Amino acid sequence: KNQVEQSPQSLIILEGKNCTLQCNYTVSPFSNLRWYKQDTGRGPVSLTIMTFSENTKSNGRYTATLDADTKQSSLHITASQLSDSASYICVVTDTILTGGGNKLTFGTGTQLKVEL
Amino acid sequence: DAGITQSPRYKITETGRQVTLMCHQTWSHSYMFWYRQDLGHGLRLIYYSAAADITDKGEVPDGYVVSRSKTENFPLTLESATRSQTSVYFCASSESGRKIETQYFGPGTRLLVL
């Protein structure tokens, strides 16, 4: 069964500090990997999308890395802000759905809290 | 730019009742999706649609019905609600079915079935 495992489950850091979130996946075949940010009470918002040929991709203070050989990804957040408090979800695309469109396998997320 | 909206945002209903969750997008995206999000689980796909009048089952379709008569609307109906359908429901859309395509999510509907 295709799975996406994230760690840690939750994390508390001080404002201004950096942090790294981990994602391991067993999804096969692999097409691309996405990181989403989900604020409390809101829908997920895409941060990055990486294909298997990309090693790193940045979006402002967010940098995602991908090692397709070891099936691992990380999301690094630099100089954290209070507004970074959210759940960060790792999502892997494996196949195309029967009727078209991407079949996404979602991790359960890492809950990040940034404190003063 | 309204994007993708869902209504109602919160709903309380009783077991056995029919409930319809609405989803509307203003981008004219071809693809639309319904997911549910439960504690301890990643989002799971219920149904999806590649275009008007084309729908297909996802991972957890039992107990749900969808329709798509217009490109911009994709309602999800719980024909006879059960407590196990208590969840947060997200609608999403994407412009096409290309592998690298971003899915854009609505704000969600929190459903409680008593």
PDB file of C-alpha atoms in Angstrom:
ATOM      1  CA  LYS A   1       0.000   0.000   0.000  1.00  0.00           C
ATOM      2  CA  ASN A   2       1.361   3.417  -0.925  1.00  0.00           C
ATOM      3  CA  GLN A   3       2.163   5.447   2.140  1.00  0.00           C
ATOM      4  CA  VAL A   4       3.519   8.833   3.128  1.00  0.00           C
ATOM      5  CA  GLU A   5       5.003   9.124   6.608  1.00  0.00           C
ATOM      6  CA  GLN A   6       5.869  12.463   8.187  1.00  0.00           C
ATOM      7  CA  SER A   7       7.942  13.361  11.199  1.00  0.00           C
ATOM      8  CA  PRO A   8       7.834  14.802  13.697  1.00  0.00           C
ATOM      9  CA  GLN A   9       4.103  14.698  14.344  1.00  0.00           C
ATOM     10  CA  SER A  10       4.301  18.072  16.051  1.00  0.00           C
ATOM     11  CA  LEU A  11       6.960  20.675  16.697  1.00  0.00           C
ATOM     12  CA  ILE A  12       7.256  23.869  18.718  1.00  0.00           C
ATOM     13  CA  ILE A  13       9.965  26.416  17.891  1.00  0.00           C
ATOM     14  CA  LEU A  14      10.777  29.995  18.813  1.00  0.00           C
ATOM     15  CA  GLU A  15      10.184  32.776  16.344  1.00  0.00           C
ATOM     16  CA  GLY A  16      13.227  33.424  14.196  1.00  0.00           C
ATOM     17  CA  LYS A  17      14.557  29.873  14.458  1.00  0.00           C
ATOM     18  CA  ASN A  18      14.875  27.429  11.571  1.00  0.00           C
ATOM     19  CA  CYS A  19      13.300  23.997  11.401  1.00  0.00           C
ATOM     20  CA  THR A  20      13.203  20.968   9.138  1.00  0.00           C
ATOM     21  CA  LEU A  21      10.264  18.665   8.582  1.00  0.00           C
ATOM     22  CA  GLN A  22      10.703  15.157   7.200  1.00  0.00           C
ATOM     23  CA  CYS A  23       8.729  13.033   4.780  1.00  0.00           C
ATOM     24  CA  ASN A  24       9.333   9.411   3.778  1.00  0.00           C
ATOM     25  CA  TYR A  25       7.226   7.749   1.140  1.00  0.00           C
ATOM     26  CA  THR A  26       6.736   4.304  -0.316  1.00  0.00           C
ATOM     27  CA  VAL A  27       4.560   5.481  -3.192  1.00  0.00           C
ATOM     28  CA  SER A  28       5.336   3.774  -6.467  1.00  0.00           C
ATOM     29  CA  PRO A  29       5.432   4.663  -9.247  1.00  0.00           C
ATOM     30  CA  PHE A  30       6.494   8.140  -8.267  1.00  0.00           C
ATOM     31  CA  SER A  31       5.630  11.207 -10.298  1.00  0.00           C
ATOM     32  CA  ASN A  32       6.064  14.253  -8.115  1.00  0.00           C
ATOM     33  CA  LEU A  33       6.093  15.385  -4.508  1.00  0.00           C
ATOM     34  CA  ARG A  34       4.292  18.362  -3.081  1.00  0.00           C
ATOM     35  CA  TRP A  35       4.324  20.224   0.178  1.00  0.00           C
ATOM     36  CA  TYR A  36       1.152  21.946   1.326  1.00  0.00           C
ATOM     37  CA  LYS A  37       0.572  24.353   4.218  1.00  0.00           C
ATOM     38  CA  GLN A  38      -2.742  24.107   6.033  1.00  0.00           C
ATOM     39  CA  ASP A  39      -3.715  26.835   8.477  1.00  0.00           C
ATOM     40  CA  THR A  40      -6.211  25.904  11.177  1.00  0.00           C
ATOM     41  CA  GLY A  41      -9.734  25.925   9.773  1.00  0.00           C
ATOM     42  CA  ARG A  42      -8.602  26.414   6.182  1.00  0.00           C
ATOM     43  CA  GLY A  43      -7.867  24.320   3.136  1.00  0.00           C
ATOM     44  CA  PRO A  44      -4.334  23.254   2.179  1.00  0.00           C
ATOM     45  CA  VAL A  45      -2.279  25.685   0.094  1.00  0.00           C
ATOM     46  CA  SER A  46       0.478  24.482  -2.212  1.00  0.00           C
ATOM     47  CA  LEU A  47       4.040  25.493  -1.299  1.00  0.00           C
ATOM     48  CA  THR A  48       6.187  23.487  -3.719  1.00  0.00           C
ATOM     49  CA  ILE A  49       5.949  20.765  -6.340  1.00  0.00           C
ATOM     50  CA  MET A  50       9.019  18.727  -7.326  1.00  0.00           C
ATOM     51  CA  THR A  51       9.443  16.059  -9.972  1.00  0.00           C
ATOM     52  CA  PHE A  52      11.760  13.098  -9.435  1.00  0.00           C
ATOM     53  CA  SER A  53      14.532  14.906 -11.345  1.00  0.00           C
ATOM     54  CA  GLU A  54      14.543  17.924  -9.023  1.00  0.00           C
ATOM     55  CA  ASN A  55      16.614  17.942  -5.818  1.00  0.00           C
ATOM     56  CA  THR A  56      15.522  21.219  -4.336  1.00  0.00           C
ATOM     57  CA  LYS A  57      12.898  23.901  -4.771  1.00  0.00           C
ATOM     58  CA  SER A  58      12.358  27.105  -2.855  1.00  0.00           C
ATOM     59  CA  ASN A  59       9.379  29.320  -2.193  1.00  0.00           C
ATOM     60  CA  GLY A  60      10.475  32.293  -0.131  1.00  0.00           C
ATOM     61  CA  ARG A  61      11.585  31.041   3.285  1.00  0.00           C
ATOM     62  CA  TYR A  62      10.476  27.509   2.431  1.00  0.00           C
ATOM     63  CA  THR A  63      12.948  25.127   0.805  1.00  0.00           C
ATOM     64  CA  ALA A  64      12.006  21.586  -0.110  1.00  0.00           C
ATOM     65  CA  THR A  65      14.510  18.867  -0.926  1.00  0.00           C
ATOM     66  CA  LEU A  66      13.942  15.517  -2.556  1.00  0.00           C
ATOM     67  CA  ASP A  67      16.015  12.351  -2.698  1.00  0.00           C
ATOM     68  CA  ALA A  68      14.128  10.040  -5.041  1.00  0.00           C
ATOM     69  CA  ASP A  69      16.627   7.229  -4.465  1.00  0.00           C
ATOM     70  CA  THR A  70      15.967   7.025  -0.738  1.00  0.00           C
ATOM     71  CA  LYS A  71      12.356   8.229  -1.122  1.00  0.00           C
ATOM     72  CA  GLN A  72      12.821  11.045   1.334  1.00  0.00           C
ATOM     73  CA  SER A  73      11.912  14.710   1.279  1.00  0.00           C
ATOM     74  CA  SER A  74      12.347  17.543   3.715  1.00  0.00           C
ATOM     75  CA  LEU A  75      10.878  20.996   4.110  1.00  0.00           C
ATOM     76  CA  HIS A  76      13.167  23.577   5.663  1.00  0.00           C
ATOM     77  CA  ILE A  77      11.700  26.761   7.070  1.00  0.00           C
ATOM     78  CA  THR A  78      14.108  29.618   7.587  1.00  0.00           C
ATOM     79  CA  ALA A  79      13.697  32.440  10.104  1.00  0.00           C
ATOM     80  CA  SER A  80      10.309  31.245  11.269  1.00  0.00           C
ATOM     81  CA  GLN A  81       7.440  33.649  11.865  1.00  0.00           C
ATOM     82  CA  LEU A  82       4.297  33.356  13.936  1.00  0.00           C
ATOM     83  CA  SER A  83       2.340  33.029  10.700  1.00  0.00           C
ATOM     84  CA  ASP A  84       4.216  29.818   9.917  1.00  0.00           C
ATOM     85  CA  SER A  85       2.173  28.084  12.617  1.00  0.00           C
ATOM     86  CA  ALA A  86       0.216  25.503  10.629  1.00  0.00           C
ATOM     87  CA  SER A  87       0.127  21.892   9.555  1.00  0.00           C
ATOM     88  CA  TYR A  88       2.567  20.996   6.781  1.00  0.00           C
ATOM     89  CA  ILE A  89       1.468  18.140   4.608  1.00  0.00           C
ATOM     90  CA  CYS A  90       3.638  16.059   2.318  1.00  0.00           C
ATOM     91  CA  VAL A  91       1.783  14.770  -0.740  1.00  0.00           C
ATOM     92  CA  VAL A  92       2.997  12.323  -3.356  1.00  0.00           C
ATOM     93  CA  THR A  93       1.548  11.819  -6.806  1.00  0.00           C
ATOM     94  CA  ASP A  94       1.828   8.256  -7.981  1.00  0.00           C
ATOM     95  CA  THR A  95      -0.466   7.596 -10.886  1.00  0.00           C
ATOM     96  CA  ILE A  96      -3.037   9.257 -13.037  1.00  0.00           C
ATOM     97  CA  LEU A  97      -6.617   8.562 -12.041  1.00  0.00           C
ATOM     98  CA  THR A  98      -8.714   6.426 -14.344  1.00  0.00           C
ATOM     99  CA  GLY A  99     -10.577   9.454 -15.625  1.00  0.00           C
ATOM    100  CA  GLY A 100      -7.527  11.689 -15.628  1.00  0.00           C
ATOM    101  CA  GLY A 101      -6.142  13.973 -12.959  1.00  0.00           C
ATOM    102  CA  ASN A 102      -3.523  13.246 -10.332  1.00  0.00           C
ATOM    103  CA  LYS A 103      -3.942  10.567  -7.680  1.00  0.00           C
ATOM    104  CA  LEU A 104      -2.500  12.137  -4.555  1.00  0.00           C
ATOM    105  CA  THR A 105      -1.405  10.261  -1.448  1.00  0.00           C
ATOM    106  CA  PHE A 106      -1.384  12.556   1.582  1.00  0.00           C
ATOM    107  CA  GLY A 107       0.673  12.347   4.723  1.00  0.00           C
ATOM    108  CA  THR A 108      -0.978  13.157   8.036  1.00  0.00           C
ATOM    109  CA  GLY A 109       1.042  16.335   8.438  1.00  0.00           C
ATOM    110  CA  THR A 110       3.444  17.912  10.914  1.00  0.00           C
ATOM    111  CA  GLN A 111       1.804  20.424  13.217  1.00  0.00           C
ATOM    112  CA  LEU A 112       4.177  23.358  13.659  1.00  0.00           C
ATOM    113  CA  LYS A 113       3.738  25.991  16.327  1.00  0.00           C
ATOM    114  CA  VAL A 114       5.939  29.087  16.354  1.00  0.00           C
ATOM    115  CA  GLU A 115       6.082  30.904  19.663  1.00  0.00           C
ATOM    116  CA  LEU A 116       7.477  34.258  20.810  1.00  0.00           C
TER     117      LEU A 116
ATOM    118  CA  ASP B   1     -11.288  36.685  -7.466  1.00  0.00           C
ATOM    119  CA  ALA B   2     -13.467  34.269  -5.470  1.00  0.00           C
ATOM    120  CA  GLY B   3     -11.502  31.149  -6.416  1.00  0.00           C
ATOM    121  CA  ILE B   4     -13.048  28.069  -4.884  1.00  0.00           C
ATOM    122  CA  THR B   5     -15.792  28.290  -2.288  1.00  0.00           C
ATOM    123  CA  GLN B   6     -17.686  25.758  -0.228  1.00  0.00           C
ATOM    124  CA  SER B   7     -21.006  25.955   1.563  1.00  0.00           C
ATOM    125  CA  PRO B   8     -22.076  25.531   4.208  1.00  0.00           C
ATOM    126  CA  ARG B   9     -18.897  25.960   6.234  1.00  0.00           C
ATOM    127  CA  TYR B  10     -20.434  24.120   9.187  1.00  0.00           C
ATOM    128  CA  LYS B  11     -23.274  21.620   9.264  1.00  0.00           C
ATOM    129  CA  ILE B  12     -24.881  19.541  11.976  1.00  0.00           C
ATOM    130  CA  THR B  13     -27.272  16.821  10.912  1.00  0.00           C
ATOM    131  CA  GLU B  14     -28.788  13.628  12.199  1.00  0.00           C
ATOM    132  CA  THR B  15     -28.200  10.039  11.199  1.00  0.00           C
ATOM    133  CA  GLY B  16     -30.270   9.062   8.192  1.00  0.00           C
ATOM    134  CA  ARG B  17     -30.762  12.543   6.789  1.00  0.00           C
ATOM    135  CA  GLN B  18     -29.661  13.592   3.336  1.00  0.00           C
ATOM    136  CA  VAL B  19     -27.039  16.323   3.220  1.00  0.00           C
ATOM    137  CA  THR B  20     -25.601  18.183   0.249  1.00  0.00           C
ATOM    138  CA  LEU B  21     -22.300  20.020   0.384  1.00  0.00           C
ATOM    139  CA  MET B  22     -21.729  22.612  -2.288  1.00  0.00           C
ATOM    140  CA  CYS B  23     -18.547  23.507  -4.131  1.00  0.00           C
ATOM    141  CA  HIS B  24     -18.138  26.332  -6.616  1.00  0.00           C
ATOM    142  CA  GLN B  25     -15.048  27.477  -8.529  1.00  0.00           C
ATOM    143  CA  THR B  26     -14.643  30.565 -10.665  1.00  0.00           C
ATOM    144  CA  TRP B  27     -11.559  29.509 -12.650  1.00  0.00           C
ATOM    145  CA  SER B  28     -13.311  27.208 -15.164  1.00  0.00           C
ATOM    146  CA  HIS B  29     -10.977  24.405 -14.085  1.00  0.00           C
ATOM    147  CA  SER B  30     -11.696  21.094 -15.756  1.00  0.00           C
ATOM    148  CA  TYR B  31     -10.961  18.864 -12.778  1.00  0.00           C
ATOM    149  CA  MET B  32     -12.709  18.942  -9.432  1.00  0.00           C
ATOM    150  CA  PHE B  33     -12.220  16.700  -6.415  1.00  0.00           C
ATOM    151  CA  TRP B  34     -13.854  15.911  -3.098  1.00  0.00           C
ATOM    152  CA  TYR B  35     -11.726  14.829  -0.128  1.00  0.00           C
ATOM    153  CA  ARG B  36     -12.410  14.089   3.496  1.00  0.00           C
ATOM    154  CA  GLN B  37      -9.958  14.786   6.295  1.00  0.00           C
ATOM    155  CA  ASP B  38     -10.078  12.793   9.518  1.00  0.00           C
ATOM    156  CA  LEU B  39      -7.752  12.721  12.511  1.00  0.00           C
ATOM    157  CA  GLY B  40      -4.985  10.214  11.991  1.00  0.00           C
ATOM    158  CA  HIS B  41      -5.570  10.035   8.259  1.00  0.00           C
ATOM    159  CA  GLY B  42      -4.278  12.044   5.379  1.00  0.00           C
ATOM    160  CA  LEU B  43      -6.854  13.550   3.058  1.00  0.00           C
ATOM    161  CA  ARG B  44      -8.684  10.818   1.193  1.00  0.00           C
ATOM    162  CA  LEU B  45     -10.309  11.143  -2.198  1.00  0.00           C
ATOM    163  CA  ILE B  46     -14.059  10.517  -2.318  1.00  0.00           C
ATOM    164  CA  TYR B  47     -14.986  11.401  -5.906  1.00  0.00           C
ATOM    165  CA  TYR B  48     -13.536  13.400  -8.735  1.00  0.00           C
ATOM    166  CA  SER B  49     -14.657  14.853 -12.029  1.00  0.00           C
ATOM    167  CA  ALA B  50     -12.686  15.468 -15.196  1.00  0.00           C
ATOM    168  CA  ALA B  51     -15.349  17.671 -16.811  1.00  0.00           C
ATOM    169  CA  ALA B  52     -19.064  18.388 -16.732  1.00  0.00           C
ATOM    170  CA  ASP B  53     -21.065  15.151 -16.712  1.00  0.00           C
ATOM    171  CA  ILE B  54     -17.921  13.052 -16.108  1.00  0.00           C
ATOM    172  CA  THR B  55     -17.413  11.729 -12.587  1.00  0.00           C
ATOM    173  CA  ASP B  56     -15.528   8.818 -11.092  1.00  0.00           C
ATOM    174  CA  LYS B  57     -15.009   7.141  -7.744  1.00  0.00           C
ATOM    175  CA  GLY B  58     -12.012   7.766  -5.556  1.00  0.00           C
ATOM    176  CA  GLU B  59     -10.681   5.870  -2.574  1.00  0.00           C
ATOM    177  CA  VAL B  60     -13.703   6.139  -0.220  1.00  0.00           C
ATOM    178  CA  PRO B  61     -16.883   6.654  -2.300  1.00  0.00           C
ATOM    179  CA  ASP B  62     -19.392   4.537  -0.349  1.00  0.00           C
ATOM    180  CA  GLY B  63     -22.350   6.528   0.950  1.00  0.00           C
ATOM    181  CA  TYR B  64     -21.680   9.531  -1.284  1.00  0.00           C
ATOM    182  CA  VAL B  65     -23.120  10.729  -4.575  1.00  0.00           C
ATOM    183  CA  VAL B  66     -21.834  13.506  -6.836  1.00  0.00           C
ATOM    184  CA  SER B  67     -22.988  15.293  -9.930  1.00  0.00           C
ATOM    185  CA  ARG B  68     -21.507  17.877 -12.219  1.00  0.00           C
ATOM    186  CA  SER B  69     -23.996  19.455 -14.563  1.00  0.00           C
ATOM    187  CA  LYS B  70     -21.948  22.672 -14.829  1.00  0.00           C
ATOM    188  CA  THR B  71     -18.178  23.049 -14.963  1.00  0.00           C
ATOM    189  CA  GLU B  72     -18.095  25.413 -11.998  1.00  0.00           C
ATOM    190  CA  ASN B  73     -20.185  23.360  -9.549  1.00  0.00           C
ATOM    191  CA  PHE B  74     -19.507  19.994  -7.964  1.00  0.00           C
ATOM    192  CA  PRO B  75     -21.978  19.125  -5.173  1.00  0.00           C
ATOM    193  CA  LEU B  76     -21.425  16.184  -2.854  1.00  0.00           C
ATOM    194  CA  THR B  77     -24.479  14.443  -1.392  1.00  0.00           C
ATOM    195  CA  LEU B  78     -24.600  12.128   1.578  1.00  0.00           C
ATOM    196  CA  GLU B  79     -27.715  10.135   0.787  1.00  0.00           C
ATOM    197  CA  SER B  80     -28.296   8.849   4.331  1.00  0.00           C
ATOM    198  CA  ALA B  81     -25.777  10.337   6.721  1.00  0.00           C
ATOM    199  CA  THR B  82     -23.974   8.084   9.201  1.00  0.00           C
ATOM    200  CA  ARG B  83     -21.847   9.010  12.201  1.00  0.00           C
ATOM    201  CA  SER B  84     -18.762   7.711  10.416  1.00  0.00           C
ATOM    202  CA  GLN B  85     -19.259  10.490   7.880  1.00  0.00           C
ATOM    203  CA  THR B  86     -18.516  13.109  10.516  1.00  0.00           C
ATOM    204  CA  SER B  87     -15.481  14.779   9.021  1.00  0.00           C
ATOM    205  CA  VAL B  88     -14.070  17.864   7.360  1.00  0.00           C
ATOM    206  CA  TYR B  89     -14.771  17.870   3.631  1.00  0.00           C
ATOM    207  CA  PHE B  90     -12.580  19.679   1.141  1.00  0.00           C
ATOM    208  CA  CYS B  91     -13.323  20.434  -2.450  1.00  0.00           C
ATOM    209  CA  ALA B  92     -10.396  21.035  -4.818  1.00  0.00           C
ATOM    210  CA  SER B  93      -9.894  21.897  -8.447  1.00  0.00           C
ATOM    211  CA  SER B  94      -7.124  21.803 -11.006  1.00  0.00           C
ATOM    212  CA  GLU B  95      -6.882  23.303 -14.453  1.00  0.00           C
ATOM    213  CA  SER B  96      -5.997  20.063 -16.196  1.00  0.00           C
ATOM    214  CA  GLY B  97      -4.943  16.481 -15.539  1.00  0.00           C
ATOM    215  CA  ARG B  98      -1.246  17.096 -16.153  1.00  0.00           C
ATOM    216  CA  LYS B  99       0.965  15.395 -13.583  1.00  0.00           C
ATOM    217  CA  ILE B 100       2.563  18.618 -12.360  1.00  0.00           C
ATOM    218  CA  GLU B 101      -0.768  20.422 -12.001  1.00  0.00           C
ATOM    219  CA  THR B 102      -1.516  22.127  -8.684  1.00  0.00           C
ATOM    220  CA  GLN B 103      -4.756  21.294  -6.919  1.00  0.00           C
ATOM    221  CA  TYR B 104      -6.386  24.301  -5.254  1.00  0.00           C
ATOM    222  CA  PHE B 105      -8.449  23.622  -2.174  1.00  0.00           C
ATOM    223  CA  GLY B 106     -11.552  25.271  -0.811  1.00  0.00           C
ATOM    224  CA  PRO B 107     -11.901  26.311   2.845  1.00  0.00           C
ATOM    225  CA  GLY B 108     -13.680  23.104   3.867  1.00  0.00           C
ATOM    226  CA  THR B 109     -17.020  22.109   5.361  1.00  0.00           C
ATOM    227  CA  ARG B 110     -17.094  20.735   8.898  1.00  0.00           C
ATOM    228  CA  LEU B 111     -19.864  18.139   9.117  1.00  0.00           C
ATOM    229  CA  LEU B 112     -21.116  16.623  12.354  1.00  0.00           C
ATOM    230  CA  VAL B 113     -23.543  13.716  12.146  1.00  0.00           C
ATOM    231  CA  LEU B 114     -25.368  13.044  15.424  1.00  0.00           C
TER     232      LEU B 114
END
